[in-house]
Amino acid sequence: MVLEGTSFAHPCSRMEKVLGPGGYNAMRGHGGLCVRVIQGGLVRVGDVVVAMTAEA
């Protein structure tokens, strides 16, 4: 699987609905990424993740 990071995904107030009271504060500083799928595939627990930089 190949993914391209397109932007950061910061926690938002929706965390209160999903995780309950205090959810947003618990997730602050633990955001993720929005990505575009370049090549699909299966991701399993324990798979190796390799970060690659864009070629100039």
mmCIF file of N, CA, C and O in Angstrom, residues 2-56:
data_model
loop_
_atom_site.group_PDB
_atom_site.id
_atom_site.type_symbol
_atom_site.label_atom_id
_atom_site.label_comp_id
_atom_site.label_asym_id
_atom_site.label_seq_id
_atom_site.Cartn_x
_atom_site.Cartn_y
_atom_site.Cartn_z
ATOM 1 N N VAL A 2 0.527 2.207 -0.796
ATOM 2 C CA VAL A 2 1.263 3.462 -0.850
ATOM 3 C C VAL A 2 0.279 4.595 -0.618
ATOM 4 O O VAL A 2 -0.751 4.680 -1.297
ATOM 5 N N LEU A 3 0.593 5.453 0.365
ATOM 6 C CA LEU A 3 -0.253 6.593 0.701
ATOM 7 C C LEU A 3 0.557 7.871 0.592
ATOM 8 O O LEU A 3 1.754 7.874 0.853
ATOM 9 N N GLU A 4 -0.098 8.959 0.239
ATOM 10 C CA GLU A 4 0.550 10.263 0.191
ATOM 11 C C GLU A 4 -0.111 11.160 1.230
ATOM 12 O O GLU A 4 -1.332 11.383 1.182
ATOM 13 N N GLY A 5 0.684 11.654 2.174
ATOM 14 C CA GLY A 5 0.151 12.572 3.173
ATOM 15 C C GLY A 5 -0.194 13.893 2.522
ATOM 16 O O GLY A 5 0.618 14.466 1.794
ATOM 17 N N THR A 6 -1.414 14.386 2.753
ATOM 18 C CA THR A 6 -1.846 15.634 2.122
ATOM 19 C C THR A 6 -1.997 16.769 3.126
ATOM 20 O O THR A 6 -1.847 17.927 2.758
ATOM 21 N N SER A 7 -2.317 16.460 4.382
ATOM 22 C CA SER A 7 -2.443 17.493 5.411
ATOM 23 C C SER A 7 -2.516 16.828 6.780
ATOM 24 O O SER A 7 -2.738 15.628 6.890
ATOM 25 N N PHE A 8 -2.329 17.641 7.810
ATOM 26 C CA PHE A 8 -2.460 17.135 9.173
ATOM 27 C C PHE A 8 -3.938 17.026 9.537
ATOM 28 O O PHE A 8 -4.763 17.784 9.030
ATOM 29 N N ALA A 9 -4.274 16.075 10.386
ATOM 30 C CA ALA A 9 -5.645 15.911 10.887
ATOM 31 C C ALA A 9 -5.608 16.143 12.396
ATOM 32 O O ALA A 9 -5.227 15.258 13.153
ATOM 33 N N HIS A 10 -5.939 17.353 12.802
ATOM 34 C CA HIS A 10 -5.901 17.704 14.207
ATOM 35 C C HIS A 10 -7.196 17.261 14.892
ATOM 36 O O HIS A 10 -8.261 17.264 14.277
ATOM 37 N N PRO A 11 -7.135 16.883 16.153
ATOM 38 C CA PRO A 11 -8.356 16.533 16.882
ATOM 39 C C PRO A 11 -9.322 17.725 16.870
ATOM 40 O O PRO A 11 -8.896 18.878 16.841
ATOM 41 N N CYS A 12 -10.609 17.432 16.907
ATOM 42 C CA CYS A 12 -11.615 18.493 16.893
ATOM 43 C C CYS A 12 -12.678 18.203 17.958
ATOM 44 O O CYS A 12 -12.621 17.196 18.655
ATOM 45 N N SER A 13 -13.653 19.070 18.032
ATOM 46 C CA SER A 13 -14.696 18.933 19.050
ATOM 47 C C SER A 13 -15.513 17.655 18.866
ATOM 48 O O SER A 13 -16.185 17.214 19.799
ATOM 49 N N ARG A 14 -15.462 17.044 17.699
ATOM 50 C CA ARG A 14 -16.195 15.790 17.473
ATOM 51 C C ARG A 14 -15.694 14.684 18.417
ATOM 52 O O ARG A 14 -16.397 13.728 18.696
ATOM 53 N N MET A 15 -14.468 14.823 18.903
ATOM 54 C CA MET A 15 -13.916 13.839 19.839
ATOM 55 C C MET A 15 -14.781 13.721 21.097
ATOM 56 O O MET A 15 -14.845 12.663 21.703
ATOM 57 N N GLU A 16 -15.453 14.794 21.477
ATOM 58 C CA GLU A 16 -16.343 14.749 22.640
ATOM 59 C C GLU A 16 -17.502 13.783 22.377
ATOM 60 O O GLU A 16 -17.904 13.036 23.261
ATOM 61 N N LYS A 17 -18.024 13.787 21.142
ATOM 62 C CA LYS A 17 -19.135 12.891 20.791
ATOM 63 C C LYS A 17 -18.665 11.446 20.674
ATOM 64 O O LYS A 17 -19.344 10.519 21.096
ATOM 65 N N VAL A 18 -17.501 11.251 20.077
ATOM 66 C CA VAL A 18 -16.995 9.906 19.809
ATOM 67 C C VAL A 18 -16.449 9.236 21.066
ATOM 68 O O VAL A 18 -16.725 8.067 21.332
ATOM 69 N N LEU A 19 -15.652 9.981 21.839
ATOM 70 C CA LEU A 19 -14.975 9.405 23.001
ATOM 71 C C LEU A 19 -15.630 9.753 24.334
ATOM 72 O O LEU A 19 -15.271 9.192 25.355
ATOM 73 N N GLY A 20 -16.566 10.701 24.336
ATOM 74 C CA GLY A 20 -17.220 11.115 25.571
ATOM 75 C C GLY A 20 -16.565 12.352 26.160
ATOM 76 O O GLY A 20 -15.593 12.879 25.618
ATOM 77 N N PRO A 21 -17.093 12.822 27.286
ATOM 78 C CA PRO A 21 -16.561 14.021 27.924
ATOM 79 C C PRO A 21 -15.055 13.896 28.176
ATOM 80 O O PRO A 21 -14.570 12.877 28.641
ATOM 81 N N GLY A 22 -14.313 14.939 27.811
ATOM 82 C CA GLY A 22 -12.865 14.934 27.981
ATOM 83 C C GLY A 22 -12.128 14.347 26.795
ATOM 84 O O GLY A 22 -10.895 14.345 26.761
ATOM 85 N N GLY A 23 -12.861 13.841 25.799
ATOM 86 C CA GLY A 23 -12.235 13.206 24.634
ATOM 87 C C GLY A 23 -11.335 14.140 23.852
ATOM 88 O O GLY A 23 -10.244 13.755 23.446
ATOM 89 N N TYR A 24 -11.797 15.373 23.659
ATOM 90 C CA TYR A 24 -10.985 16.335 22.904
ATOM 91 C C TYR A 24 -9.685 16.621 23.636
ATOM 92 O O TYR A 24 -8.612 16.556 23.039
ATOM 93 N N ASN A 25 -9.758 16.906 24.923
ATOM 94 C CA ASN A 25 -8.540 17.203 25.682
ATOM 95 C C ASN A 25 -7.592 16.004 25.711
ATOM 96 O O ASN A 25 -6.376 16.173 25.669
ATOM 97 N N ALA A 26 -8.136 14.793 25.757
ATOM 98 C CA ALA A 26 -7.297 13.596 25.771
ATOM 99 C C ALA A 26 -6.550 13.423 24.450
ATOM 100 O O ALA A 26 -5.445 12.876 24.422
ATOM 101 N N MET A 27 -7.131 13.889 23.357
ATOM 102 C CA MET A 27 -6.537 13.704 22.031
ATOM 103 C C MET A 27 -5.665 14.866 21.578
ATOM 104 O O MET A 27 -4.956 14.751 20.577
ATOM 105 N N ARG A 28 -5.695 15.977 22.296
ATOM 106 C CA ARG A 28 -4.884 17.139 21.907
ATOM 107 C C ARG A 28 -3.419 16.727 21.817
ATOM 108 O O ARG A 28 -2.900 16.048 22.688
ATOM 109 N N GLY A 29 -2.773 17.121 20.731
ATOM 110 C CA GLY A 29 -1.374 16.774 20.520
ATOM 111 C C GLY A 29 -1.171 15.388 19.924
ATOM 112 O O GLY A 29 -0.044 14.947 19.741
ATOM 113 N N HIS A 30 -2.268 14.690 19.610
ATOM 114 C CA HIS A 30 -2.174 13.328 19.061
ATOM 115 C C HIS A 30 -2.970 13.218 17.760
ATOM 116 O O HIS A 30 -3.762 12.311 17.577
ATOM 117 N N GLY A 31 -2.754 14.158 16.880
ATOM 118 C CA GLY A 31 -3.450 14.137 15.597
ATOM 119 C C GLY A 31 -2.860 13.108 14.656
ATOM 120 O O GLY A 31 -1.986 12.324 15.021
ATOM 121 N N GLY A 32 -3.329 13.121 13.449
ATOM 122 C CA GLY A 32 -2.863 12.177 12.448
ATOM 123 C C GLY A 32 -2.672 12.865 11.112
ATOM 124 O O GLY A 32 -2.362 14.050 11.059
ATOM 125 N N LEU A 33 -2.878 12.134 10.044
ATOM 126 C CA LEU A 33 -2.724 12.656 8.695
ATOM 127 C C LEU A 33 -3.948 12.353 7.856
ATOM 128 O O LEU A 33 -4.577 11.306 8.018
ATOM 129 N N CYS A 34 -4.247 13.257 6.953
ATOM 130 C CA CYS A 34 -5.173 12.959 5.861
ATOM 131 C C CYS A 34 -4.277 12.472 4.729
ATOM 132 O O CYS A 34 -3.197 13.029 4.502
ATOM 133 N N VAL A 35 -4.697 11.420 4.040
ATOM 134 C CA VAL A 35 -3.860 10.849 2.987
ATOM 135 C C VAL A 35 -4.643 10.597 1.713
ATOM 136 O O VAL A 35 -5.872 10.511 1.722
ATOM 137 N N ARG A 36 -3.909 10.469 0.631
ATOM 138 C CA ARG A 36 -4.469 10.061 -0.652
ATOM 139 C C ARG A 36 -3.898 8.683 -0.945
ATOM 140 O O ARG A 36 -2.695 8.451 -0.795
ATOM 141 N N VAL A 37 -4.750 7.750 -1.354
ATOM 142 C CA VAL A 37 -4.299 6.394 -1.670
ATOM 143 C C VAL A 37 -3.682 6.396 -3.066
ATOM 144 O O VAL A 37 -4.342 6.719 -4.044
ATOM 145 N N ILE A 38 -2.401 6.038 -3.119
ATOM 146 C CA ILE A 38 -1.696 5.943 -4.402
ATOM 147 C C ILE A 38 -1.799 4.518 -4.933
ATOM 148 O O ILE A 38 -2.053 4.296 -6.101
ATOM 149 N N GLN A 39 -1.596 3.547 -4.051
ATOM 150 C CA GLN A 39 -1.717 2.129 -4.400
ATOM 151 C C GLN A 39 -2.380 1.438 -3.225
ATOM 152 O O GLN A 39 -1.875 1.480 -2.109
ATOM 153 N N GLY A 40 -3.528 0.817 -3.450
ATOM 154 C CA GLY A 40 -4.274 0.159 -2.388
ATOM 155 C C GLY A 40 -3.614 -1.127 -1.910
ATOM 156 O O GLY A 40 -2.677 -1.625 -2.523
ATOM 157 N N GLY A 41 -4.113 -1.634 -0.812
ATOM 158 C CA GLY A 41 -3.588 -2.874 -0.264
ATOM 159 C C GLY A 41 -4.167 -3.134 1.111
ATOM 160 O O GLY A 41 -5.022 -2.401 1.585
ATOM 161 N N LEU A 42 -3.688 -4.170 1.752
ATOM 162 C CA LEU A 42 -4.155 -4.572 3.070
ATOM 163 C C LEU A 42 -3.137 -4.138 4.124
ATOM 164 O O LEU A 42 -1.933 -4.349 3.948
ATOM 165 N N VAL A 43 -3.612 -3.534 5.206
ATOM 166 C CA VAL A 43 -2.750 -3.122 6.310
ATOM 167 C C VAL A 43 -3.114 -3.971 7.515
ATOM 168 O O VAL A 43 -4.284 -4.078 7.870
ATOM 169 N N ARG A 44 -2.118 -4.581 8.129
ATOM 170 C CA ARG A 44 -2.340 -5.440 9.296
ATOM 171 C C ARG A 44 -1.532 -4.940 10.479
ATOM 172 O O ARG A 44 -0.495 -4.288 10.302
ATOM 173 N N VAL A 45 -1.972 -5.260 11.674
ATOM 174 C CA VAL A 45 -1.218 -4.937 12.879
ATOM 175 C C VAL A 45 0.155 -5.581 12.764
ATOM 176 O O VAL A 45 0.268 -6.747 12.395
ATOM 177 N N GLY A 46 1.188 -4.814 13.038
ATOM 178 C CA GLY A 46 2.550 -5.331 12.966
ATOM 179 C C GLY A 46 3.251 -5.053 11.650
ATOM 180 O O GLY A 46 4.456 -5.291 11.538
ATOM 181 N N ASP A 47 2.525 -4.576 10.634
ATOM 182 C CA ASP A 47 3.175 -4.241 9.357
ATOM 183 C C ASP A 47 4.194 -3.136 9.558
ATOM 184 O O ASP A 47 4.014 -2.233 10.374
ATOM 185 N N VAL A 48 5.257 -3.186 8.799
ATOM 186 C CA VAL A 48 6.294 -2.160 8.842
ATOM 187 C C VAL A 48 5.807 -0.942 8.070
ATOM 188 O O VAL A 48 5.217 -1.061 7.000
ATOM 189 N N VAL A 49 6.055 0.249 8.632
ATOM 190 C CA VAL A 49 5.711 1.510 7.977
ATOM 191 C C VAL A 49 7.015 2.197 7.603
ATOM 192 O O VAL A 49 7.906 2.362 8.438
ATOM 193 N N VAL A 50 7.132 2.599 6.339
ATOM 194 C CA VAL A 50 8.340 3.263 5.846
ATOM 195 C C VAL A 50 7.948 4.635 5.344
ATOM 196 O O VAL A 50 7.082 4.765 4.472
ATOM 197 N N ALA A 51 8.577 5.682 5.893
ATOM 198 C CA ALA A 51 8.330 7.049 5.433
ATOM 199 C C ALA A 51 9.286 7.355 4.301
ATOM 200 O O ALA A 51 10.489 7.107 4.393
ATOM 201 N N MET A 52 8.749 7.887 3.229
ATOM 202 C CA MET A 52 9.564 8.252 2.073
ATOM 203 C C MET A 52 9.376 9.742 1.823
ATOM 204 O O MET A 52 8.283 10.269 2.001
ATOM 205 N N THR A 53 10.426 10.413 1.387
ATOM 206 C CA THR A 53 10.317 11.822 1.051
ATOM 207 C C THR A 53 10.022 11.958 -0.423
ATOM 208 O O THR A 53 10.362 11.098 -1.232
ATOM 209 N N ALA A 54 9.386 13.067 -0.775
ATOM 210 C CA ALA A 54 9.077 13.328 -2.182
ATOM 211 C C ALA A 54 10.369 13.604 -2.932
ATOM 212 O O ALA A 54 11.273 14.255 -2.432
ATOM 213 N N GLU A 55 10.434 13.119 -4.140
ATOM 214 C CA GLU A 55 11.597 13.373 -4.979
ATOM 215 C C GLU A 55 11.464 14.745 -5.615
ATOM 216 O O GLU A 55 10.391 15.136 -6.041
ATOM 217 N N ALA A 56 12.557 15.477 -5.664
ATOM 218 C CA ALA A 56 12.530 16.834 -6.228
ATOM 219 C C ALA A 56 12.585 16.806 -7.727
ATOM 220 O O ALA A 56 12.996 15.909 -8.366
#
